Coordinates of C-alpha atoms in Angstrom, one line a residue:
M21 CA 7.8 36.5 8.3
S22 CA 9.3 39.0 5.6
D23 CA 7.4 39.9 2.4
K24 CA 9.7 38.3 0.6
Q25 CA 9.3 35.3 2.8
E26 CA 5.7 35.7 2.6
K27 CA 5.7 35.2 -1.2
L28 CA 7.6 31.7 -1.1
S29 CA 6.4 28.5 -1.9
I30 CA 5.8 27.5 1.8
A31 CA 2.8 25.9 3.4
R32 CA 2.3 24.9 7.0
G33 CA -0.4 22.5 8.4
I34 CA -1.6 23.4 12.4
P35 CA 0.9 22.5 15.1
L36 CA 0.6 19.1 15.8
A37 CA 0.1 19.9 19.6
E38 CA -3.1 21.4 18.0
E39 CA -4.7 18.5 16.8
E40 CA -7.6 17.1 18.2
G41 CA -8.7 13.4 17.7
T42 CA -5.9 11.4 18.3
G43 CA -4.8 8.9 20.8
A44 CA -2.2 6.5 21.9
L45 CA 1.1 6.8 19.2
T46 CA 2.0 3.2 19.6
L47 CA 0.5 0.6 17.9
G48 CA 0.5 -1.4 20.8
G49 CA -0.8 1.5 22.5
Y50 CA -3.4 1.8 19.9
I51 CA -4.8 -1.3 20.2
R52 CA -5.0 -1.2 23.9
E53 CA -7.0 1.9 23.5
L54 CA -9.2 0.6 20.8
T55 CA -10.0 -2.3 23.1
E56 CA -10.6 -0.2 26.5
R57 CA -13.1 1.8 24.5
Y58 CA -14.9 -0.8 22.4
G59 CA -14.2 -4.3 23.9
P60 CA -17.3 -6.5 23.3
R61 CA -18.1 -4.4 19.8
E62 CA -17.2 -6.9 16.6
A63 CA -13.7 -5.5 15.2
A64 CA -14.0 -7.9 12.0
N65 CA -14.8 -10.5 10.2
L66 CA -13.7 -13.4 7.5
R67 CA -15.9 -15.7 5.5
L68 CA -13.8 -18.8 4.7
G69 CA -16.3 -20.9 3.0
D70 CA -19.3 -21.8 4.7
T71 CA -18.4 -19.9 7.8
T72 CA -17.7 -16.7 9.3
E73 CA -15.0 -16.2 12.0
R74 CA -15.5 -12.8 14.2
W75 CA -13.5 -11.0 16.8
T76 CA -15.0 -8.7 18.9
Y77 CA -11.9 -6.0 20.2
D78 CA -11.4 -7.9 23.4
E79 CA -11.1 -11.3 21.3
L80 CA -8.5 -9.1 18.7
W81 CA -6.5 -7.7 21.6
A82 CA -6.4 -11.6 23.1
H83 CA -5.2 -13.0 19.7
S84 CA -2.8 -10.1 19.6
V85 CA -1.4 -10.9 23.0
A86 CA -1.0 -14.4 22.1
V87 CA 1.6 -13.6 19.2
A88 CA 3.3 -11.0 21.6
K89 CA 3.9 -14.2 23.9
S90 CA 4.8 -16.6 21.4
L91 CA 7.6 -13.9 19.8
L92 CA 8.9 -13.1 23.8
A93 CA 9.0 -17.1 23.9
M94 CA 11.3 -17.5 21.1
G95 CA 13.4 -14.4 22.5
M96 CA 12.3 -11.7 20.3
T97 CA 13.9 -8.4 21.6
R98 CA 13.2 -4.9 20.9
G99 CA 13.1 -3.6 17.3
T100 CA 13.2 -7.6 15.9
R101 CA 11.2 -7.6 12.4
V102 CA 8.9 -9.9 12.0
G103 CA 7.5 -10.5 8.3
I104 CA 4.0 -10.7 7.8
L105 CA 3.0 -12.5 4.5
M106 CA -0.5 -12.6 4.4
T107 CA -3.7 -11.4 2.4
N108 CA -6.2 -9.2 4.7
R109 CA -7.2 -11.9 7.4
L110 CA -8.0 -11.8 11.0
E111 CA -4.4 -13.1 11.6
F112 CA -2.7 -10.5 10.0
L113 CA -4.3 -8.1 12.4
S114 CA -3.3 -10.0 15.5
A115 CA 0.3 -10.7 13.8
T116 CA 0.8 -6.7 13.2
F117 CA -0.7 -5.9 16.7
G118 CA 1.2 -8.5 18.4
T119 CA 4.6 -7.9 17.0
A120 CA 4.2 -4.3 18.4
L121 CA 3.1 -5.5 21.9
A122 CA 6.3 -7.5 21.8
G123 CA 8.7 -4.4 21.1
G124 CA 9.3 -5.6 17.5
V125 CA 8.9 -4.2 14.0
T126 CA 6.1 -5.4 11.9
T127 CA 7.4 -6.1 8.4
T128 CA 4.3 -6.3 5.5
L129 CA 5.5 -8.7 2.5
S130 CA 3.6 -8.5 -0.7
T131 CA 1.2 -11.6 -1.3
F132 CA 1.5 -10.6 -5.0
S133 CA 5.5 -11.2 -5.0
T134 CA 6.8 -13.9 -7.4
Q135 CA 9.4 -16.1 -6.4
P136 CA 12.4 -13.7 -7.4
E137 CA 10.3 -10.5 -5.9
L138 CA 10.0 -12.7 -2.5
E139 CA 13.7 -13.4 -2.4
V140 CA 14.9 -10.0 -3.1
I141 CA 12.2 -8.4 0.0
L142 CA 13.0 -11.2 2.2
E143 CA 16.7 -10.5 2.1
K144 CA 16.3 -6.5 2.3
S145 CA 13.6 -7.0 5.2
G146 CA 15.9 -8.9 7.7
C147 CA 13.3 -10.7 9.1
S148 CA 14.1 -13.2 12.0
Y149 CA 10.7 -14.3 12.2
L150 CA 8.2 -14.9 8.8
L151 CA 4.5 -15.3 9.8
F152 CA 2.8 -16.2 6.3
E153 CA -0.2 -17.6 4.3
R154 CA 0.7 -20.5 2.7
N155 CA -2.0 -20.8 -0.2
V156 CA -2.9 -17.4 -2.0
L157 CA -4.5 -18.1 -5.2
K158 CA -2.6 -20.3 -7.0
K159 CA 0.7 -19.8 -5.1
D160 CA 2.3 -21.9 -2.8
F161 CA 4.4 -19.7 -0.3
A162 CA 5.5 -22.8 1.6
E163 CA 7.2 -24.2 -1.4
M164 CA 8.7 -20.7 -2.7
L165 CA 10.2 -20.2 0.6
V166 CA 11.8 -23.5 0.3
E167 CA 13.0 -22.5 -3.3
A168 CA 14.0 -19.4 -1.9
E169 CA 16.2 -21.1 1.2
P170 CA 16.1 -25.2 1.0
A171 CA 17.3 -25.6 4.3
L172 CA 13.7 -24.6 5.7
A173 CA 12.5 -28.5 4.1
D174 CA 14.6 -30.2 6.7
A175 CA 15.5 -27.5 9.4
T176 CA 14.6 -27.8 12.9
P177 CA 11.6 -25.2 13.7
G178 CA 13.5 -21.8 15.2
G179 CA 16.8 -23.1 14.3
L180 CA 17.2 -22.3 10.4
M181 CA 20.9 -21.1 10.3
S182 CA 21.0 -19.6 6.5
T183 CA 23.8 -17.5 5.1
K184 CA 21.3 -16.5 2.6
Y185 CA 19.0 -14.9 5.2
P186 CA 21.0 -14.7 8.4
F187 CA 18.7 -13.3 10.5
L188 CA 16.0 -15.6 9.5
R189 CA 15.2 -18.1 12.2
Y190 CA 11.4 -19.1 12.1
A191 CA 8.3 -19.3 9.7
A192 CA 4.7 -20.4 10.6
A193 CA 1.6 -20.6 8.1
V194 CA -1.8 -19.7 9.1
D195 CA -3.8 -21.8 7.1
C196 CA -2.3 -25.6 7.1
E197 CA -1.1 -28.3 9.2
K198 CA 1.1 -30.0 7.0
L199 CA 4.4 -28.0 6.3
P200 CA 7.9 -28.4 5.2
A201 CA 9.7 -29.5 8.3
G202 CA 11.5 -26.3 9.2
M203 CA 8.2 -24.5 9.8
E204 CA 5.2 -24.6 12.3
S205 CA 1.6 -24.6 12.1
W206 CA -0.4 -21.5 13.7
E207 CA -1.4 -23.6 16.5
Q208 CA 2.4 -24.6 17.1
F209 CA 3.5 -20.9 16.8
L210 CA 0.9 -19.8 19.4
A211 CA 1.7 -22.9 21.8
R212 CA 4.8 -21.5 22.2
G213 CA 3.9 -18.7 24.2
A214 CA 1.3 -20.5 26.9
D215 CA 3.9 -19.9 30.0
I216 CA 4.6 -16.4 28.8
P217 CA 2.6 -14.0 31.6
D218 CA 0.6 -11.2 30.6
A219 CA 2.8 -8.8 33.0
L220 CA 5.7 -9.6 30.6
V221 CA 3.8 -8.4 27.4
D222 CA 2.5 -5.2 29.2
A223 CA 6.2 -4.7 30.7
T224 CA 7.4 -5.2 27.2
S225 CA 4.7 -2.9 25.3
A226 CA 5.2 -0.1 28.1
T227 CA 9.0 0.2 27.0
V228 CA 8.1 1.2 22.9
T229 CA 8.0 4.9 22.5
P230 CA 6.5 6.9 19.6
A231 CA 9.7 7.4 18.2
D232 CA 10.5 3.7 18.1
P233 CA 10.6 2.0 14.5
G234 CA 7.0 0.4 13.9
V235 CA 6.7 -1.0 10.5
L236 CA 8.6 -1.6 7.6
F237 CA 6.9 -1.2 4.3
F238 CA 8.2 -1.7 0.7
S239 CA 7.2 0.4 -2.4
S240 CA 8.7 0.4 -5.7
G241 CA 11.6 2.7 -6.4
S242 CA 13.3 4.5 -9.2
T243 CA 16.0 1.8 -9.6
G244 CA 14.0 -1.0 -10.2
K245 CA 14.5 -2.7 -6.7
P246 CA 11.7 -2.7 -3.9
K247 CA 12.5 0.3 -1.1
G248 CA 12.2 -0.8 2.4
I249 CA 10.6 2.6 4.2
L250 CA 10.9 2.5 7.9
S251 CA 8.4 4.4 9.9
A252 CA 7.9 5.1 13.4
H253 CA 5.1 4.1 15.8
R254 CA 4.1 7.9 16.0
G255 CA 3.9 8.5 12.3
V256 CA 1.7 5.0 11.6
T257 CA -0.5 5.6 14.7
L258 CA -1.0 9.6 13.6
Q259 CA -2.6 8.5 10.2
L260 CA -4.3 5.6 11.8
W261 CA -6.3 8.0 13.8
R262 CA -6.8 10.7 11.1
W263 CA -8.1 8.7 8.5
A264 CA -11.8 8.0 10.2
K265 CA -11.6 11.7 10.5
W266 CA -10.8 12.4 7.1
L267 CA -13.2 9.7 5.5
G268 CA -15.9 11.7 7.8
F269 CA -16.8 8.4 10.1
G270 CA -18.4 8.8 13.2
E271 CA -18.7 6.3 16.2
E272 CA -21.9 5.0 15.4
G273 CA -20.1 1.8 13.9
V274 CA -19.2 2.0 10.3
R275 CA -18.8 -1.6 8.6
S276 CA -15.9 -1.4 5.9
W277 CA -15.6 -3.9 3.5
S278 CA -11.8 -4.3 1.9
A279 CA -9.9 -6.7 -0.1
N280 CA -6.9 -4.4 -0.7
G281 CA -3.9 -6.0 0.8
F282 CA -2.8 -4.4 4.0
F283 CA 0.9 -5.0 3.4
W284 CA 0.8 -1.7 1.1
S285 CA 0.6 1.8 3.2
G286 CA -2.6 3.1 1.8
N287 CA -4.4 0.0 2.5
F288 CA -3.0 -0.3 5.8
A289 CA -3.6 3.3 7.3
M290 CA -6.9 4.0 5.1
G291 CA -8.2 0.3 5.5
I292 CA -7.7 -0.5 9.1
G293 CA -7.7 3.2 10.5
G294 CA -10.8 4.3 8.8
A295 CA -12.6 1.4 10.3
L296 CA -10.7 0.6 14.1
S297 CA -10.3 3.9 15.3
V298 CA -14.2 4.8 15.6
G299 CA -15.3 1.1 16.7
G300 CA -15.9 -0.1 13.5
T301 CA -15.8 -3.3 11.5
L302 CA -13.9 -4.5 9.2
I303 CA -15.3 -7.2 6.7
L304 CA -12.5 -8.8 5.5
Q305 CA -12.2 -10.5 1.8
R306 CA -8.6 -12.1 1.6
T307 CA -8.4 -11.7 -2.4
F308 CA -10.7 -9.2 -4.7
D309 CA -13.4 -11.5 -6.2
P310 CA -16.2 -8.9 -7.3
E311 CA -19.3 -10.9 -7.0
D312 CA -18.4 -12.3 -3.6
A313 CA -17.6 -8.8 -2.8
V314 CA -21.1 -8.0 -3.5
D315 CA -22.5 -10.8 -1.6
L316 CA -20.4 -9.8 1.5
M317 CA -21.4 -6.0 1.6
H318 CA -24.9 -7.3 1.7
A319 CA -25.0 -10.4 4.2
E320 CA -22.2 -8.3 6.4
G321 CA -24.5 -5.0 6.1
A322 CA -21.4 -2.9 4.9
T323 CA -21.8 0.9 5.2
Y324 CA -18.9 1.7 3.4
L325 CA -16.7 -0.4 0.7
F326 CA -12.8 0.6 0.3
A327 CA -12.2 0.1 -3.5
W328 CA -9.9 1.9 -6.0
P329 CA -11.4 3.5 -8.8
H330 CA -10.3 0.3 -11.2
Q331 CA -12.5 -2.0 -9.1
W332 CA -15.5 -0.2 -9.2
K333 CA -16.2 -1.4 -12.9
Q334 CA -15.3 -4.7 -12.0
L335 CA -18.2 -4.5 -9.1
M336 CA -20.7 -3.1 -11.4
D337 CA -20.2 -5.8 -13.9
A338 CA -20.6 -8.5 -11.4
P339 CA -23.5 -10.6 -12.3
N340 CA -25.2 -10.1 -9.1
W341 CA -24.6 -6.2 -8.8
L342 CA -27.8 -4.8 -9.7
S343 CA -29.8 -7.7 -8.2
T344 CA -28.3 -7.1 -4.9
D345 CA -29.8 -4.8 -2.1
L346 CA -26.5 -2.5 -0.9
S347 CA -29.2 0.1 1.0
T348 CA -26.8 -0.3 3.8
L349 CA -23.8 1.3 2.3
K350 CA -24.2 5.2 3.6
Y351 CA -20.3 6.5 2.6
V352 CA -20.7 6.5 -1.1
D353 CA -19.3 9.4 -3.0
K354 CA -22.4 11.3 -5.0
D355 CA -20.3 11.5 -7.8
S356 CA -18.8 7.8 -8.1
P357 CA -20.3 5.3 -10.4
I358 CA -21.4 3.2 -7.5
A359 CA -23.8 5.9 -6.4
Q360 CA -25.8 4.9 -9.4
H361 CA -26.8 1.4 -8.0
P362 CA -30.7 1.4 -7.6
N363 CA -30.6 0.9 -3.7
I364 CA -27.8 3.1 -2.9
E365 CA -28.7 6.5 -1.7
P366 CA -25.5 8.5 -0.9
G367 CA -26.9 11.9 0.1
D368 CA -24.4 14.4 -0.1
Y369 CA -21.3 12.6 0.7
T370 CA -17.9 13.1 -0.8
E371 CA -14.9 11.1 -0.3
P372 CA -11.5 13.1 0.7
A373 CA -10.1 13.1 -2.9
A374 CA -8.2 16.1 -2.7
A375 CA -5.1 14.8 -1.1
Y376 CA -1.5 14.0 -1.7
G377 CA 0.9 11.7 0.2
N378 CA 3.6 9.1 -0.1
T379 CA 4.8 5.8 1.2
E380 CA 7.5 7.6 2.7
T381 CA 4.8 10.1 4.7
F382 CA 2.9 6.9 5.6
T383 CA -0.1 8.2 3.3
L384 CA -1.4 11.8 3.3
S385 CA 0.9 14.6 3.9
T386 CA -2.1 17.2 2.5
V387 CA -5.9 16.9 2.3
F388 CA -9.2 17.9 2.6
G389 CA -11.4 15.7 4.2
A390 CA -14.8 14.3 3.4
N391 CA -17.8 16.3 2.1
T392 CA -15.5 19.4 1.6
P393 CA -17.2 21.7 -0.9
K394 CA -15.8 21.9 -4.5
E395 CA -15.1 25.6 -4.1
V396 CA -13.2 25.0 -1.2
S397 CA -10.8 22.7 -2.8
A398 CA -10.5 24.3 -6.2
G399 CA -9.3 21.2 -7.9
S400 CA -6.6 21.2 -5.5
H401 CA -5.0 18.3 -3.8
G402 CA -5.3 19.5 -0.1
K403 CA -3.8 21.5 2.5
P404 CA -0.8 20.4 4.8
A405 CA -2.1 18.0 7.6
A406 CA -1.1 19.2 11.4
G407 CA 2.6 19.4 11.8
N408 CA 3.4 19.0 8.1
I409 CA 5.7 21.5 6.3
I410 CA 5.3 21.6 2.2
K411 CA 7.3 23.5 0.4
I412 CA 8.0 24.1 -3.7
V413 CA 11.7 24.0 -4.8
D414 CA 13.6 24.1 -8.1
P415 CA 14.2 20.7 -9.1
M416 CA 18.3 21.1 -10.0
T417 CA 19.1 24.1 -7.0
G418 CA 16.9 22.9 -4.2
E419 CA 15.7 26.6 -4.0
T420 CA 12.4 27.3 -2.6
M421 CA 10.4 28.9 -5.5
P422 CA 8.0 31.9 -5.6
L423 CA 4.6 31.2 -4.7
G424 CA 2.2 30.2 -7.2
E425 CA 5.5 28.7 -9.6
S426 CA 6.1 25.1 -10.5
G427 CA 8.6 23.2 -8.7
E428 CA 9.4 19.7 -7.2
I429 CA 7.2 18.9 -3.9
S430 CA 8.9 18.5 -0.5
V431 CA 7.6 17.7 2.9
K432 CA 8.7 17.6 6.2
G433 CA 6.4 16.7 9.2
A434 CA 5.4 14.2 11.9
T435 CA 4.7 11.6 10.0
L436 CA 7.8 11.3 7.1
M437 CA 9.8 8.0 7.2
L438 CA 12.8 7.3 9.8
G439 CA 14.4 6.4 6.3
Y440 CA 15.2 3.9 3.7
V441 CA 16.8 0.8 4.6
G442 CA 20.3 1.0 3.7
V443 CA 20.3 4.3 2.6
P444 CA 21.7 7.1 5.2
L445 CA 19.5 9.5 6.1
D446 CA 21.1 12.5 4.5
E447 CA 20.9 11.0 1.3
S448 CA 16.9 10.7 1.5
V449 CA 16.6 14.4 2.8
D450 CA 17.9 18.0 2.4
E451 CA 19.6 19.9 4.7
Q452 CA 16.5 21.2 6.3
G453 CA 15.3 17.7 6.6
F454 CA 12.5 17.8 3.6
F455 CA 11.9 15.0 1.7
R456 CA 12.0 15.9 -2.0
T457 CA 9.4 13.5 -3.6
G458 CA 10.4 13.8 -7.0
D459 CA 7.0 14.8 -7.8
G460 CA 6.0 18.5 -9.2
G461 CA 3.1 20.9 -8.4
Y462 CA 2.5 24.0 -6.6
L463 CA 1.2 26.0 -4.1
D464 CA -1.3 28.9 -4.2
E465 CA -2.3 31.6 -1.8
E466 CA -4.6 29.8 0.5
G467 CA -1.8 27.1 1.4
R468 CA -3.5 24.6 -1.3
L469 CA -1.1 22.2 -2.9
F470 CA -1.6 21.4 -6.7
W471 CA 0.1 17.9 -7.8
Q472 CA 0.8 18.2 -11.2
G473 CA 2.4 14.7 -11.8
R474 CA 5.9 13.2 -11.4
L475 CA 9.4 14.4 -12.4
N476 CA 10.5 10.8 -12.2
D477 CA 8.8 8.2 -14.3
I478 CA 7.3 5.9 -11.8
I479 CA 3.7 4.4 -13.0
K480 CA 0.9 4.8 -11.1
T481 CA -1.5 2.2 -11.9
G482 CA -4.8 1.4 -9.8
G483 CA -3.4 2.5 -6.8
A484 CA 0.1 0.8 -6.9
N485 CA 3.2 2.1 -7.7
V486 CA 5.3 0.2 -10.3
S487 CA 8.8 1.1 -11.5
P488 CA 9.6 0.7 -15.4
I489 CA 13.0 0.1 -14.5
E490 CA 11.9 -3.0 -12.7
I491 CA 9.8 -4.1 -15.8
D492 CA 12.4 -3.4 -18.3
T493 CA 15.1 -5.2 -16.6
V494 CA 13.1 -8.5 -16.9
L495 CA 12.0 -7.3 -20.9
A496 CA 15.5 -7.0 -21.7
T497 CA 16.4 -10.7 -20.9
Y498 CA 13.5 -11.6 -23.5
P499 CA 15.3 -13.1 -26.4
G500 CA 15.0 -10.7 -29.6
V501 CA 14.2 -7.6 -27.2
K502 CA 16.8 -5.0 -28.2
I503 CA 15.4 -2.1 -26.2
P504 CA 12.8 -1.8 -23.7
R505 CA 11.1 1.2 -22.4
S506 CA 8.0 0.8 -20.3
V507 CA 5.6 4.1 -19.8
G508 CA 2.3 4.7 -18.1
V509 CA -0.1 6.0 -20.4
P510 CA -3.2 8.0 -19.0
D511 CA -6.4 5.5 -18.6
E512 CA -9.9 6.8 -16.9
L513 CA -9.8 3.4 -14.9
L514 CA -6.4 2.8 -13.8
G515 CA -4.9 6.4 -13.8
E516 CA -2.2 4.8 -15.9
V517 CA -1.6 1.9 -17.7
V518 CA 1.7 0.0 -18.3
V519 CA 2.8 0.1 -21.9
A520 CA 5.8 -1.5 -23.0
C521 CA 7.4 -0.3 -25.8
I522 CA 10.0 -2.6 -27.6
V523 CA 12.6 -2.0 -30.4
P524 CA 13.1 -5.7 -31.7
Q525 CA 16.5 -6.8 -32.7
S526 CA 16.9 -6.8 -36.3
G527 CA 15.1 -9.4 -38.1
V528 CA 13.4 -10.6 -35.1
E529 CA 9.5 -10.9 -35.1
L530 CA 8.2 -10.7 -31.3
D531 CA 4.7 -11.7 -30.3
A532 CA 3.0 -9.9 -27.7
D533 CA 1.4 -12.9 -26.2
D534 CA 4.7 -14.8 -25.7
I535 CA 6.0 -11.8 -23.8
R536 CA 3.2 -11.3 -21.6
A537 CA 3.5 -14.9 -20.8
Y538 CA 7.2 -14.8 -20.2
L539 CA 6.6 -11.7 -17.9
K540 CA 4.0 -13.8 -15.6
E541 CA 6.4 -16.2 -14.5
R542 CA 8.7 -13.2 -13.1
L543 CA 6.4 -10.1 -12.1
A544 CA 3.6 -9.4 -10.1
S545 CA 0.4 -9.2 -12.2
Y546 CA 0.0 -5.4 -11.4
K547 CA 3.7 -4.5 -12.9
I548 CA 2.9 -6.7 -16.3
P549 CA 2.1 -4.4 -19.2
R550 CA -1.5 -4.2 -20.5
K551 CA -0.2 -3.5 -24.1
Y552 CA 2.6 -4.0 -26.2
L553 CA 4.0 -1.5 -28.9
F554 CA 6.8 -2.1 -31.4
F555 CA 8.9 0.8 -32.9
S556 CA 12.1 0.8 -35.0
E557 CA 15.4 2.8 -33.4
E558 CA 14.5 5.3 -35.6
E559 CA 11.4 6.4 -34.4
L560 CA 12.6 7.1 -31.0
D561 CA 13.6 10.5 -29.9
T562 CA 16.8 10.6 -28.1
T563 CA 18.8 13.1 -25.9
G564 CA 22.4 13.6 -27.0
S565 CA 23.6 11.0 -24.9
S566 CA 21.5 8.7 -26.4
K567 CA 18.7 8.3 -23.5
I568 CA 15.1 7.9 -24.8
K569 CA 13.0 10.8 -24.3
L570 CA 10.4 9.6 -22.1
E571 CA 7.8 12.3 -22.4
T572 CA 8.1 11.9 -26.5
L573 CA 8.0 8.0 -25.9
R574 CA 4.8 8.4 -23.4
K575 CA 3.3 10.9 -26.5
L576 CA 4.2 8.3 -29.3
A577 CA 2.8 5.6 -27.4
T578 CA -0.8 7.4 -26.4
D579 CA -0.9 8.7 -30.2
R580 CA -0.3 4.7 -31.2
L581 CA -3.1 3.2 -29.0
A582 CA -5.7 6.1 -29.8
A583 CA -4.8 5.1 -33.4
E584 CA -5.1 1.4 -32.8
N585 CA -8.8 2.3 -30.5
E586 CA -10.2 4.6 -33.4
Q587 CA -9.4 1.7 -36.1
A588 CA -11.0 -1.1 -33.9
S589 CA -14.2 1.1 -33.3

């Protein structure tokens, strides 16, 4: 390598062949290997009412095989997409691994979805089979599905013919018996595979390769529409194996509580992989309830809690927080507010917070693992994971920047997506195969990445990506709104809060509560702006082409909110 090349902003992880601690690189092979290693250990449990259901690894395998048999009995072929619309429950796991064993593509759908959002992701996913949870909080997904496709109300189960969703043939629900005619119960679904031999599942699973499509996840996009991100088995399973190492878990049996939906890649890889890859136990909670979560951690002897920072305060505000013995919690970051609990002794444990990743790389592409000294991480976002190459390019020209200079973060490696659904791959990567993330940053001489923020305007709030265009598209339909522009404003708890900046039509007075209620009917809860600010058109700084200058508006919103907070205090 020449002196000139050495000074370019390029950093490489170790060769993938040198990485230790990984195993099978298909999801079917992954669950098979875990079962062979940890068979009688408890893999996961779920409390429903007064009872707690527990599955060992052997039982998780058996339930996964049962799902695979039913899918095969219905004629599923290699590469078929199976939609999974569930909270964190045992059947989510068996549906995921069962789909893989049958040669299908696990397609996760968010239970936060509103009616319009559900219809969009159903269309984009191209699912042939849908395995769902009927009742999630106040939502009835059976009713929502019938509203999306009325033919489900009276179709023959397995025989749906829909011009709206031409691939969708079958739907089954895990949590109820009484369903519209076109749907079946979980028991009816599993009964379909009763006559399929184990040997067929084994033969089907054996045909799946690490390069085959394994999962389809959805993420907010800069276009305001959800993006379907297709990943290969290898990328997903590499991250599942890695997360246990990154979190610093040994094979003594971590017991990990989680209520964060596995339909998002970070929760899937970190939650499932962190626990199962080392023979641990998942303590599942369907939806986040802080008081119940604290009780679960105590009752189940949790050693790790998988919560995002915005959930920490809610846990600490729970009425049973201080009165509950949480001394079993071992993997608690010593600098986290959680570590202040009177029964918790975190020692010197620190989480792998020095990290950077995207759904397109199925979570982290750079990282320093747990317990990395601060003098090593040095305020960075980690070094490239095995097999990864990070380069910093000029956002306009794509040319690699000199070492130490800021530009756009680009990544290539073993966990990079196969592509966006419906988008040619050459439109997603550059000529060298690098994915340009839209995020800004730089590399130092040690190969450490320093993330500086987004070059695009996706808002990251509470661990989720939110597209302001999606919000603004709905805001624009509210009577009296002339110009809507949502921005992310820095927040200690959530990272950013979504703030709606609105120019009303002339002579119109708008009410924030009314707008919020309007958005609740049309957007998932985490996408709804926390604050609503009203401006005159003259207050907004625009470009020569009449586009609102985003950074100027963000500062204007930040200053306005700071002034309001100061007045309130």
